[in-house]
Amino acid sequence: MLPRPDHPDVVRPIIRVRRPCAMRLRFATYNLLDLSLAPESAQEGERQRQVIQTIRAIKPDVIAVQELKCPPGRAGRLVAEVGERTGLTATVQESAGRAVHAVAVGDHTLHVALLWRPGLTPLPETFRTYSPAVHHHGGWRGVGYGSLVRLGFAVAGRAMTFASYHAPAFGRHRRLDQAETTLAAVTASAGPVLVGSDFNAVGAARVNGDFYDPDPYTGHLWWPDLVHQCHEPTHPGTNHRADRRPAAVWEAGGLYDVAAHTRRPWQATTGHWPSCPYSVRGIARRIDMVHATAPVLRAVSGVAVVDTPVSRAASDHLPVVVDLDPAALPAPTAVGGS
């Protein structure tokens, strides 16, 4: 049985956010809301331009994105186009000389990817994708997104692993199973790890004994979509509660919720979109997260939800940004890049 995050056997590092540093590495995660770069209306074209504008304003060193929308065979080209418009790249030169894109194909023609600033050195031997629709290095089948891409970079002489993950929107047990699988996929790498995700579940980290994330569902009237989010879905009423088990897996396995463990004031990443079924019921949730291994937490110099008029108009999810001081990371292991 998985121990609760507040169980005495679970190590929960207490981390304080460091002061701003001279050298900064910025990692972000952003659900792009069906970004196709082939809009079917002027209104959708303007929204997609605002997505690109938001990414450019963030100025990430590495960004994890979710919901690139296109047929699977075009996913690489789409992420390359996003890179061209944002001044980033997603191209990995593998050892055999073949160029591939850091994208993992998902269900429903929705995919995840990593992009990074030119000049940052990717480590091709660390590149992995895990997809439900097309099996590359590993995968799973079933409805509900659930793809992950992982890639290491040489950062100030250190090997650091970054990943982008989109948890299943449907199927609580599938989400829990994938939490275990993705945990193994990203923590198998040596060195610091950061994962940006649309986690599609409420967090399980605790601060001073209480959950960092308040339960967004208790007290609201039941409606059918909550079968994907709550315990006891066969007993509709107002006593249902969020299923936090996927997040508890990551916490117990050493992937920590950065916002919670750095004691950042809580802020929702969803709930602002007029047509969202949660928004219309007054439910605001924080389901876009950055998780990291313990050594990374000590290097965090800032955490922010990018909440601006442009980001609110661009997507039903707000981006999350984490700034790091690479000098505060553990002593580096030898890597191939610089």
Coordinates of C-alpha atoms in Angstrom, one line a residue, residues 88-301:
L88 CA 13.2 28.0 -29.9
T89 CA 14.2 24.6 -31.2
A90 CA 13.1 21.0 -30.7
T91 CA 15.6 19.2 -32.9
V92 CA 17.8 16.5 -31.5
Q93 CA 20.8 15.2 -33.5
E94 CA 21.0 11.5 -32.7
S95 CA 24.4 9.7 -32.8
A96 CA 23.7 8.2 -36.2
G97 CA 23.3 11.7 -37.6
R98 CA 19.5 11.5 -37.9
A99 CA 17.6 14.6 -36.8
V100 CA 14.5 14.0 -34.7
H101 CA 12.1 16.2 -32.9
A102 CA 11.5 16.1 -29.1
V103 CA 7.8 15.2 -29.4
A104 CA 5.7 12.3 -28.1
V105 CA 2.5 11.3 -29.9
G106 CA -0.6 11.1 -27.8
D107 CA -4.2 10.1 -28.2
H108 CA -6.8 12.3 -29.8
T109 CA -4.2 13.8 -32.1
L110 CA -2.8 15.7 -29.1
H111 CA 0.9 15.6 -28.5
V112 CA 3.6 16.7 -26.0
A113 CA 7.0 18.2 -26.7
L114 CA 10.1 19.9 -25.3
L115 CA 11.5 23.1 -26.9
W116 CA 14.6 25.0 -25.8
R117 CA 16.7 28.0 -26.6
P118 CA 19.4 27.7 -29.2
G119 CA 22.8 27.2 -27.6
L120 CA 21.6 24.8 -24.9
T121 CA 23.2 21.4 -25.5
P122 CA 20.8 18.4 -25.7
L123 CA 22.3 15.0 -24.9
P124 CA 20.9 12.7 -27.7
E125 CA 21.5 9.5 -25.8
T126 CA 19.0 10.5 -23.2
F127 CA 16.1 11.1 -25.6
R128 CA 13.0 9.0 -24.9
T129 CA 9.4 9.1 -25.9
Y130 CA 6.5 7.2 -24.3
S131 CA 3.2 7.2 -26.3
P132 CA -0.2 5.5 -26.2
A133 CA -0.6 5.7 -30.0
V134 CA 2.9 4.9 -31.3
H135 CA 5.4 2.9 -29.3
H136 CA 8.9 4.2 -29.4
H137 CA 11.0 3.5 -26.3
G138 CA 8.0 2.5 -24.3
G139 CA 4.3 3.2 -24.2
W140 CA 0.7 2.4 -23.2
R141 CA -2.6 2.1 -24.9
G142 CA -5.9 3.7 -24.2
V143 CA -8.0 6.8 -24.4
G144 CA -7.0 9.9 -22.6
Y145 CA -3.7 11.4 -23.9
G146 CA -0.9 10.1 -21.6
S147 CA 2.3 10.8 -23.6
L148 CA 5.7 11.8 -22.3
V149 CA 8.9 13.0 -23.8
R150 CA 12.2 13.1 -21.9
L151 CA 15.6 14.7 -22.8
G152 CA 18.7 15.6 -21.0
F153 CA 20.8 18.7 -21.4
A154 CA 24.2 19.8 -20.4
V155 CA 23.7 22.8 -18.1
A156 CA 26.8 24.5 -16.7
G157 CA 28.6 21.2 -17.0
R158 CA 25.8 19.2 -15.3
A159 CA 23.5 16.7 -16.9
M160 CA 19.9 17.7 -16.2
T161 CA 16.8 15.8 -17.4
F162 CA 13.6 17.6 -18.5
A163 CA 10.3 16.1 -19.5
S164 CA 6.9 17.0 -20.7
Y165 CA 3.9 14.9 -19.7
H166 CA 0.1 15.0 -20.4
A167 CA -1.7 12.8 -17.9
P168 CA -4.9 11.0 -19.0
A169 CA -8.0 13.2 -18.8
F170 CA -10.2 10.2 -18.4
G171 CA -9.8 7.1 -16.2
R172 CA -8.6 7.6 -12.6
H173 CA -7.0 4.1 -12.5
R174 CA -5.2 4.7 -15.8
R175 CA -3.9 8.0 -14.5
L176 CA -2.6 6.2 -11.4
D177 CA -0.9 3.5 -13.4
Q178 CA 0.7 6.0 -15.6
A179 CA 1.9 7.9 -12.6
E180 CA 4.0 4.9 -11.6
T181 CA 5.2 4.4 -15.2
T182 CA 6.2 8.0 -15.8
L183 CA 7.9 8.1 -12.4
A184 CA 10.2 5.2 -13.4
A185 CA 10.7 6.7 -16.9
V186 CA 12.1 10.1 -15.7
T187 CA 13.9 9.1 -12.4
A188 CA 15.9 6.3 -14.1
S189 CA 18.2 9.1 -15.3
A190 CA 21.1 10.2 -13.1
G191 CA 21.2 13.8 -12.1
P192 CA 18.6 16.5 -11.5
V193 CA 15.1 16.0 -13.1
L194 CA 12.3 18.5 -13.8
V195 CA 8.9 17.5 -15.3
G196 CA 6.4 19.9 -16.6
S197 CA 2.9 18.6 -17.0
D198 CA -0.8 18.9 -17.4
F199 CA -1.3 16.5 -14.5
N200 CA -5.1 16.3 -14.8
A201 CA -5.3 15.6 -11.1
V202 CA -5.1 17.5 -7.8
G203 CA -1.8 17.6 -6.0
A204 CA -1.0 15.6 -2.9
A205 CA 1.8 17.6 -1.3
R206 CA 1.2 18.9 2.2
V207 CA 2.3 22.2 3.9
N208 CA 2.2 22.3 7.7
G209 CA 0.1 19.2 7.7
D210 CA -2.6 20.4 5.3
F211 CA -2.9 19.7 1.6
Y212 CA -1.2 22.5 -0.4
D213 CA -4.0 22.2 -3.0
P214 CA -7.5 22.6 -1.5
D215 CA -10.1 20.1 -2.7
P216 CA -11.9 21.8 -5.6
Y217 CA -14.8 19.4 -5.8
T218 CA -16.1 18.9 -2.3
G219 CA -19.2 21.0 -1.7
H220 CA -20.0 21.3 -5.4
L221 CA -23.0 19.4 -6.8
W222 CA -22.1 16.2 -8.6
W223 CA -22.1 16.0 -12.4
P224 CA -21.0 13.0 -14.5
D225 CA -17.5 14.4 -15.4
L226 CA -16.5 14.0 -11.8
V227 CA -16.2 10.2 -12.2
H228 CA -12.8 10.9 -13.7
Q229 CA -11.7 13.1 -10.8
C230 CA -13.2 11.9 -7.6
H231 CA -13.3 9.0 -5.2
E232 CA -16.6 7.3 -4.6
P233 CA -18.1 8.2 -8.0
T234 CA -21.0 5.8 -7.5
H235 CA -22.4 7.9 -4.7
P236 CA -23.3 11.3 -6.2
G237 CA -23.8 14.1 -3.7
T238 CA -21.6 16.8 -2.2
N239 CA -19.2 14.7 -0.1
H240 CA -17.1 13.5 -3.1
R241 CA -13.4 14.3 -2.8
A242 CA -10.5 14.6 -5.2
D243 CA -8.5 11.5 -6.1
R244 CA -4.9 12.6 -5.2
R245 CA -3.3 9.1 -5.7
P246 CA -1.4 9.9 -8.9
A247 CA 0.3 12.9 -7.2
A248 CA 0.9 10.9 -4.1
V249 CA 2.8 8.3 -6.2
W250 CA 5.2 11.0 -7.4
E251 CA 5.6 12.5 -4.0
A252 CA 6.4 9.2 -2.4
G253 CA 8.7 8.3 -5.3
G254 CA 10.8 11.4 -5.1
L255 CA 9.3 13.7 -7.7
Y256 CA 8.2 16.7 -5.7
D257 CA 5.7 19.5 -6.5
V258 CA 7.9 22.5 -6.8
A259 CA 5.3 25.2 -6.0
A260 CA 4.2 23.3 -2.8
H261 CA 7.7 22.5 -1.5
T262 CA 9.0 26.0 -2.1
R263 CA 5.9 27.4 -0.2
R264 CA 4.7 29.5 -3.0
P265 CA 1.2 31.0 -2.4
W266 CA -1.3 28.8 -4.1
Q267 CA -2.7 29.9 -7.5
A268 CA -5.0 28.2 -9.9
T269 CA -3.9 27.4 -13.4
T270 CA -7.4 26.8 -14.7
G271 CA -10.9 28.1 -14.1
H272 CA -10.7 31.3 -16.2
W273 CA -11.9 29.8 -19.5
P274 CA -15.6 30.7 -20.1
S275 CA -16.6 27.5 -21.8
C276 CA -14.8 25.1 -19.5
P277 CA -17.3 22.9 -17.6
Y278 CA -15.3 23.4 -14.4
S279 CA -15.1 27.1 -14.9
V280 CA -18.9 27.5 -15.4
R281 CA -19.4 25.8 -12.0
G282 CA -17.0 28.1 -10.2
I283 CA -14.2 25.4 -9.9
A284 CA -10.6 26.7 -10.2
R285 CA -7.9 24.0 -10.1
R286 CA -4.1 23.9 -10.2
I287 CA -3.5 21.0 -12.5
D288 CA -0.5 22.4 -14.4
M289 CA 2.6 21.7 -12.4
V290 CA 6.4 21.4 -12.3
H291 CA 7.8 18.4 -10.4
A292 CA 11.4 17.9 -9.6
T293 CA 13.8 15.7 -7.7
A294 CA 15.1 16.9 -4.3
P295 CA 18.4 18.4 -5.5
V296 CA 16.5 20.7 -7.9
L297 CA 14.4 22.1 -5.1
R298 CA 17.4 23.6 -3.4
A299 CA 18.3 25.5 -6.6
V300 CA 14.8 27.1 -7.1
S301 CA 15.0 30.9 -7.2

